Amino acid sequence: MDQITLRVARYRPDDEETEPVLVDYDVPLRPDWAVLDGLNYIKDELDGTLSYRWSCRMGICGSCGMMVDGEPKLTCATFLVDLAPGPVRIEPLANFPVIRDLIVDLTDFMHKLSSVKPWLIRQDEQPVEDGEYLQTPAQLDEFKQFSMCINCMLCYAACPVYGLDGSFVGPAAIALAHRYDLDSRDEGDRQRLTILAQPDGVWDCTFVGECSTACPKGVDPAGAIQQAKLAAAQEAMKSLLLPWRSR
Amino acid sequence: MISPLEARYYRRRMPLLWWAHRRSYAIFVLRELSSAFVALFIVELLLLVRATARGPAAYESFLDTMAHPAMIVLNLIALAFVLLHAITFANLTPRAMIVRLRGRRVPSRVVLAGVYAGWLLVTAFLAWLLVAA
Ligand code: SF4
Ligand code: FES
């Protein structure tokens, strides 16, 4: 059977390694195998100590993101035949600290996600007996694209602004904030815009646009950030012209 | 405080020439650079206005300076960058701006066509001004 070489970054601090090294593994090149299947083959057959994250194998959980030949990719959705003849370079997601092998630390991203309050904010909660907050299909369409995010962080790995300055809130978090701002059931726009207008918020973005190119779900975080900039600027103008309106 | 575990993390740094490693990054840096040429055009326009205000002699000497081959080459390069700036800017508009007409979202192709139509209109008006003069 045909083989393909996976050139995998290994970082084993337990073995006194101070920086990652690339190790070659030959795996079967099968037409139905994604990069993740190749990694699973290494783990099962060649070297059980290889560490990486995955779960759903179907582009839903967002845990299998890695750099494949230098590009941020979901390894379960990137097929080996498309990368033949290889060798295929597999490294941990760029711009994040590496814990071990292909595993990066997510803590920073988790903090950023919650910092933009990605949940429905209401001035008055409607009692449960009154039922759900209703929404028309048109209202759903307003934000649906931005709700498709699977938190895979490929956009952060593609973003040079985040790479240069880790304090930037970043694409997915802003896209998610924008998703709630556009939701007809939500009343938290101003709270979130205040957060996003701060230093390290939307204005750090220089519209490189690579986040949207990298996104496997068509979320277009770059578009969301520019729309949020526009909304933040309008809000600032309003409170300048109508100061009594702001609380 | 970082924990002993975090102390062992491997932290990568962006190389100084990070934008040279990828085509899309390089194009982005060119686009950023193009702002300097947009500024140059504005400065030239302001100088022209000043020369005009100072009378025919100043105006003629301004024209002479601008007719220098080095100035023409510089302005041609500047024009290329300003066009890159304008076109990339126009193309990004539909993603940054959601336009609604009577409560309906205008498709991004239509927004884009609108931007270019506006550009064409202004250019035609300026050309007409020049020709009429
Ligand atoms: S916006 Fe796209 S690339 Fe970024 S985390 Fe969400 S799904 Fe992944
Ligand atoms: S394994 Fe879940 S997205 Fe790839």
Coordinates of C-alpha atoms and ligand atoms in Angstrom, one line a residue:
Chain A
M1 CA 0.0 0.0 0.0
D2 CA 1.1 3.6 -0.6
Q3 CA 2.7 5.4 2.2
I4 CA 3.0 9.1 3.2
T5 CA 5.5 10.6 5.7
L6 CA 4.1 12.7 8.5
R7 CA 6.7 15.1 9.9
V8 CA 5.3 15.6 13.3
A9 CA 6.5 18.2 15.9
R10 CA 7.2 16.5 19.2
Y11 CA 7.8 18.5 22.4
R12 CA 8.5 16.4 25.5
P13 CA 9.4 18.6 28.4
D14 CA 9.4 15.5 30.6
D15 CA 12.4 14.2 28.6
E16 CA 14.3 17.4 29.2
E17 CA 13.5 18.6 25.7
T18 CA 13.8 22.4 25.6
E19 CA 12.3 22.9 22.2
P20 CA 10.2 20.9 19.7
V21 CA 11.8 18.5 17.3
L22 CA 10.3 17.1 14.0
V23 CA 10.0 13.3 13.9
D24 CA 9.1 11.5 10.7
Y25 CA 6.5 8.7 10.7
D26 CA 5.4 6.7 7.7
V27 CA 1.7 6.0 7.6
P28 CA -0.6 4.3 5.0
L29 CA -1.9 6.7 2.3
R30 CA -5.5 5.8 2.0
P31 CA -8.0 7.8 0.0
D32 CA -10.4 8.0 2.9
W33 CA -7.9 9.1 5.5
A34 CA -7.6 12.5 7.0
V35 CA -4.5 13.8 8.7
L36 CA -6.1 12.9 12.0
D37 CA -6.4 9.2 10.9
G38 CA -2.7 9.3 10.2
L39 CA -2.0 10.6 13.7
N40 CA -4.2 7.9 15.1
Y41 CA -2.3 5.3 13.2
I42 CA 1.0 6.7 14.7
K43 CA -0.5 6.5 18.2
D44 CA -2.0 3.0 17.8
E45 CA 0.8 1.3 15.8
L46 CA 4.1 3.3 15.9
D47 CA 4.4 5.5 19.0
G48 CA 1.8 5.5 21.8
T49 CA 3.4 8.6 23.5
L50 CA 2.3 11.0 20.8
S51 CA -0.2 13.6 22.3
Y52 CA -2.8 15.5 20.5
R53 CA -6.5 16.5 20.9
W54 CA -9.5 15.2 18.9
S55 CA -13.0 14.1 19.5
C56 CA -15.8 14.2 16.9
R57 CA -13.9 13.4 13.7
M58 CA -16.5 15.5 11.8
G59 CA -15.7 19.1 12.1
I60 CA -18.0 19.8 15.0
C61 CA -16.0 19.8 18.3
G62 CA -13.2 22.1 17.1
S63 CA -10.5 20.3 19.1
C64 CA -8.3 18.9 16.3
G65 CA -6.9 22.2 15.0
M66 CA -3.2 22.1 14.1
M67 CA -0.8 23.6 11.6
V68 CA -0.6 21.4 8.5
D69 CA 2.2 22.4 6.2
G70 CA 2.1 25.8 7.9
E71 CA -1.6 26.4 7.6
P72 CA -4.1 26.3 10.4
K73 CA -6.4 23.3 9.6
L74 CA -8.9 21.0 11.2
T75 CA -7.0 17.7 10.9
C76 CA -10.2 15.7 10.7
A77 CA -11.2 17.6 7.6
T78 CA -7.9 17.7 5.8
F79 CA -7.2 14.7 3.7
L80 CA -3.9 13.0 3.2
V81 CA -4.4 12.5 -0.5
D82 CA -4.6 16.2 -1.0
L83 CA -1.2 16.6 0.6
A84 CA 0.5 13.8 -1.3
P85 CA 3.3 13.1 -1.9
G86 CA 4.4 14.7 1.4
P87 CA 6.1 14.8 3.7
V88 CA 3.3 16.6 5.6
R89 CA 4.5 18.9 8.4
I90 CA 2.2 18.8 11.4
E91 CA 2.8 21.3 14.2
P92 CA 0.7 22.6 17.1
L93 CA -1.6 25.6 16.4
A94 CA 0.5 28.8 16.0
N95 CA 0.4 31.7 18.4
F96 CA -0.5 29.5 21.5
P97 CA 2.0 28.1 24.1
V98 CA 2.7 24.4 23.6
I99 CA 2.1 22.1 26.5
R100 CA 3.3 18.9 24.9
D101 CA 3.6 17.7 21.3
L102 CA 0.6 19.0 19.4
I103 CA -1.3 20.2 22.4
V104 CA -1.6 23.9 23.1
D105 CA -2.8 25.8 26.2
L106 CA -6.4 27.1 25.7
T107 CA -6.7 29.2 28.9
D108 CA -6.1 32.5 27.2
F109 CA -8.8 31.9 24.7
M110 CA -11.3 30.7 27.3
H111 CA -10.8 33.9 29.3
K112 CA -11.3 36.0 26.2
L113 CA -14.5 34.2 25.2
S114 CA -16.1 34.8 28.5
S115 CA -14.9 38.4 28.7
V116 CA -17.3 39.4 25.9
K117 CA -20.3 38.0 27.7
P118 CA -21.5 35.6 25.0
W119 CA -25.0 34.9 26.4
L120 CA -28.4 36.6 26.2
I121 CA -28.5 39.7 28.3
R122 CA -31.9 41.0 29.2
Q123 CA -33.0 44.1 31.1
D124 CA -35.9 42.2 32.5
E125 CA -36.0 38.5 32.5
Q126 CA -39.3 37.2 31.3
P127 CA -40.8 34.6 33.7
V128 CA -40.5 31.0 32.7
E129 CA -44.3 30.6 32.6
D130 CA -44.4 33.2 29.7
G131 CA -42.6 30.7 27.5
E132 CA -39.7 31.2 25.1
Y133 CA -38.4 34.3 23.6
L134 CA -39.7 34.0 20.0
Q135 CA -37.8 34.9 16.9
T136 CA -38.7 35.0 13.2
P137 CA -36.6 33.2 10.6
A138 CA -35.4 36.6 9.3
Q139 CA -34.3 37.6 12.8
L140 CA -32.4 34.3 13.1
D141 CA -30.7 34.9 9.7
E142 CA -29.2 38.2 11.1
F143 CA -26.8 36.3 13.3
K144 CA -26.8 32.7 12.1
Q145 CA -23.5 32.9 10.3
F146 CA -21.7 34.1 13.4
S147 CA -23.3 31.4 15.5
M148 CA -21.6 28.6 13.5
C149 CA -18.3 29.0 15.3
I150 CA -17.0 25.8 16.8
N151 CA -14.2 27.5 18.9
C152 CA -11.5 25.7 17.0
M153 CA -9.1 28.7 17.3
L154 CA -7.8 28.4 13.7
C155 CA -8.6 32.1 13.3
Y156 CA -6.2 32.9 16.3
A157 CA -3.5 30.8 14.7
A158 CA -3.9 32.8 11.4
C159 CA -4.0 36.2 13.0
P160 CA -0.7 38.1 13.0
V161 CA -2.1 40.8 15.3
Y162 CA -2.7 38.1 18.0
G163 CA 0.7 36.5 17.3
L164 CA 2.4 39.9 17.9
D165 CA 0.3 41.0 20.8
G166 CA -1.4 38.3 22.8
S167 CA -3.7 40.7 24.6
F168 CA -5.9 41.2 21.5
V169 CA -9.3 39.8 22.2
G170 CA -9.2 38.2 18.8
P171 CA -11.5 37.1 16.0
A172 CA -13.7 34.3 17.3
A173 CA -14.5 36.1 20.6
I174 CA -15.5 39.3 18.7
A175 CA -17.5 37.3 16.2
L176 CA -19.3 35.7 19.1
A177 CA -20.0 39.0 20.8
H178 CA -21.3 40.3 17.5
R179 CA -23.5 37.2 17.2
Y180 CA -25.3 38.2 20.5
D181 CA -25.4 41.9 19.6
L182 CA -27.3 40.9 16.4
D183 CA -29.7 38.6 18.3
S184 CA -33.2 40.1 18.5
R185 CA -33.7 38.5 22.0
D186 CA -30.6 40.2 23.4
E187 CA -30.4 43.6 25.1
G188 CA -26.7 43.7 25.9
D189 CA -25.3 45.5 22.9
R190 CA -24.0 48.5 24.8
Q191 CA -22.3 46.4 27.5
R192 CA -20.5 44.4 24.9
L193 CA -19.6 47.4 22.7
T194 CA -18.1 49.1 25.8
I195 CA -15.9 46.0 26.3
L196 CA -15.0 45.7 22.6
A197 CA -14.2 49.4 22.2
Q198 CA -11.5 49.1 24.9
P199 CA -7.8 48.8 24.1
D200 CA -7.1 45.2 23.0
G201 CA -10.6 45.2 21.5
V202 CA -11.8 45.7 17.9
W203 CA -9.5 48.6 17.2
D204 CA -6.5 46.4 17.5
C205 CA -7.6 44.6 14.3
T206 CA -6.0 45.9 11.1
F207 CA -8.2 43.8 8.8
V208 CA -5.6 41.4 7.6
G209 CA -8.5 39.1 6.9
E210 CA -6.6 35.8 7.4
C211 CA -9.0 34.7 10.2
S212 CA -11.8 34.4 7.7
T213 CA -9.7 32.6 5.2
A214 CA -8.7 30.0 7.9
C215 CA -12.2 29.6 9.3
P216 CA -13.6 26.1 8.5
K217 CA -17.1 27.2 9.2
G218 CA -17.6 30.2 7.0
V219 CA -18.0 32.5 10.1
D220 CA -16.1 35.5 8.6
P221 CA -14.8 36.8 11.9
A222 CA -13.0 39.6 10.0
G223 CA -16.4 40.9 8.7
A224 CA -17.8 40.7 12.2
I225 CA -15.0 42.8 13.6
Q226 CA -15.4 45.5 11.0
Q227 CA -19.2 45.6 11.7
A228 CA -18.5 45.8 15.4
K229 CA -16.1 48.7 14.7
L230 CA -18.9 50.5 12.8
A231 CA -21.4 49.8 15.6
A232 CA -18.9 51.0 18.3
A233 CA -18.1 54.2 16.3
Q234 CA -21.8 54.9 15.9
E235 CA -22.4 54.3 19.6
A236 CA -19.5 56.7 20.5
M237 CA -20.9 59.4 18.2
K238 CA -24.4 59.0 19.7
S239 CA -23.2 59.4 23.2
L240 CA -21.1 62.4 22.1
L241 CA -24.1 64.1 20.4
L242 CA -26.8 62.9 22.8
P243 CA -25.0 62.7 26.2
W244 CA -28.2 62.5 28.2
R245 CA -29.1 59.3 26.4
S246 CA -26.1 57.4 27.8
R247 CA -26.3 55.9 31.3
Chain B
M1 CA 2.5 33.9 38.9
I2 CA 3.0 31.0 36.5
S3 CA 2.8 27.5 37.7
P4 CA 5.7 25.0 37.3
L5 CA 3.7 23.4 34.5
E6 CA 3.3 26.6 32.7
A7 CA 7.0 27.4 33.1
R8 CA 7.7 24.4 30.8
Y9 CA 5.4 25.6 28.0
Y10 CA 7.1 26.1 24.8
R11 CA 6.4 29.7 23.6
R12 CA 6.9 30.6 20.0
R13 CA 7.7 34.1 18.9
M14 CA 6.7 35.6 15.6
P15 CA 9.8 36.1 13.4
L16 CA 10.7 39.8 12.7
L17 CA 10.0 39.3 9.0
W18 CA 6.7 37.5 9.7
W19 CA 5.0 39.1 6.8
A20 CA 7.6 37.9 4.3
H21 CA 6.7 34.3 5.0
R22 CA 3.2 34.3 3.5
R23 CA 1.8 35.9 0.3
S24 CA -1.4 37.0 1.9
Y25 CA 0.6 38.7 4.8
A26 CA 2.9 40.4 2.3
I27 CA -0.1 41.8 0.3
F28 CA -1.6 43.0 3.6
V29 CA 1.7 44.9 4.5
L30 CA 1.7 46.5 1.0
R31 CA -1.9 47.6 1.6
E32 CA -0.8 49.2 4.9
L33 CA 2.1 50.8 3.1
S34 CA -0.2 52.3 0.5
S35 CA -1.6 54.7 3.2
A36 CA 1.7 56.6 3.0
F37 CA 1.1 57.2 -0.7
V38 CA -2.5 58.3 -0.1
A39 CA -1.0 60.8 2.4
L40 CA 1.5 61.9 -0.2
F41 CA -1.3 62.7 -2.7
I42 CA -3.1 64.8 0.0
V43 CA 0.1 66.7 0.7
E44 CA 0.5 67.4 -3.0
L45 CA -3.1 68.6 -3.3
L46 CA -2.6 71.0 -0.4
L47 CA 0.6 72.3 -1.9
L48 CA -1.2 72.9 -5.2
V49 CA -4.0 74.8 -3.3
R50 CA -1.3 76.9 -1.6
A51 CA 0.5 77.6 -4.8
T52 CA -2.7 78.7 -6.5
A53 CA -3.5 81.0 -3.7
R54 CA -0.1 82.6 -3.9
G55 CA -0.6 83.7 -7.5
P56 CA 0.5 82.7 -11.1
A57 CA 4.3 82.7 -10.4
A58 CA 4.0 80.3 -7.5
Y59 CA 1.5 78.2 -9.5
E60 CA 3.9 77.9 -12.5
S61 CA 6.8 77.0 -10.3
F62 CA 4.7 74.3 -8.7
L63 CA 3.8 72.9 -12.1
D64 CA 7.5 72.9 -13.0
T65 CA 8.4 71.0 -9.9
M66 CA 5.7 68.4 -10.6
A67 CA 6.8 68.0 -14.2
H68 CA 10.3 66.8 -13.1
P69 CA 10.8 63.2 -14.3
A70 CA 11.7 62.1 -10.8
M71 CA 8.4 63.5 -9.5
I72 CA 6.5 61.8 -12.4
V73 CA 8.0 58.5 -11.5
L74 CA 7.2 58.9 -7.8
N75 CA 3.7 59.9 -8.7
L76 CA 3.2 56.9 -11.0
I77 CA 4.3 54.6 -8.1
A78 CA 2.1 56.5 -5.8
L79 CA -0.8 56.1 -8.2
A80 CA -0.3 52.3 -8.3
F81 CA -0.4 52.2 -4.5
V82 CA -3.4 54.5 -4.2
L83 CA -5.3 52.3 -6.7
L84 CA -4.4 49.2 -4.7
H85 CA -5.7 51.0 -1.6
A86 CA -8.9 52.1 -3.2
I87 CA -9.7 48.8 -4.8
T88 CA -9.0 46.7 -1.8
F89 CA -10.9 49.2 0.4
A90 CA -13.9 49.1 -2.0
N91 CA -13.9 45.3 -2.1
L92 CA -14.0 45.1 1.7
T93 CA -17.0 47.4 2.1
P94 CA -19.8 44.8 1.8
R95 CA -18.2 42.8 4.6
A96 CA -17.9 45.7 7.0
M97 CA -21.2 47.3 6.2
I98 CA -24.6 45.6 6.3
V99 CA -27.0 47.7 4.2
R100 CA -30.8 47.5 4.6
L101 CA -33.5 48.7 2.3
R102 CA -37.0 48.6 3.6
G103 CA -36.0 46.2 6.3
R104 CA -34.4 43.8 3.8
R105 CA -30.7 43.1 3.6
V106 CA -29.1 44.2 0.4
P107 CA -27.0 41.4 -1.1
S108 CA -23.2 42.1 -0.8
R109 CA -22.8 42.0 -4.6
V110 CA -25.3 44.9 -4.9
V111 CA -23.5 46.9 -2.2
L112 CA -20.2 46.3 -4.0
A113 CA -21.8 47.4 -7.4
G114 CA -23.1 50.5 -5.6
V115 CA -19.6 51.4 -4.3
Y116 CA -18.1 51.1 -7.7
A117 CA -20.9 53.0 -9.4
G118 CA -20.4 55.8 -6.9
W119 CA -16.7 55.8 -7.6
L120 CA -17.4 55.9 -11.4
L121 CA -19.8 58.7 -11.0
V122 CA -17.4 60.9 -9.0
T123 CA -14.6 60.1 -11.6
A124 CA -16.9 61.0 -14.5
F125 CA -17.9 64.3 -12.8
L126 CA -14.2 65.2 -12.2
A127 CA -13.4 64.3 -15.8
W128 CA -16.3 66.4 -17.0
L129 CA -15.0 69.4 -14.9
L130 CA -11.6 69.0 -16.5
V131 CA -12.9 68.8 -20.0
A132 CA -15.4 71.6 -19.6
A133 CA -12.6 73.8 -18.2
Ligands
SF4_1 S1 -14.5 31.8 14.0 FE1 -14.1 30.0 12.6 S2 -11.8 29.7 12.8 FE2 -12.4 31.0 14.5 S3 -12.8 29.6 16.3 FE3 -14.8 30.0 15.2 S4 -15.0 28.3 13.7 FE4 -12.8 28.4 14.4
FES2 S1 -12.1 16.1 15.7 FE1 -13.8 17.4 16.1 S2 -13.5 19.1 14.7 FE2 -11.9 17.6 14.2

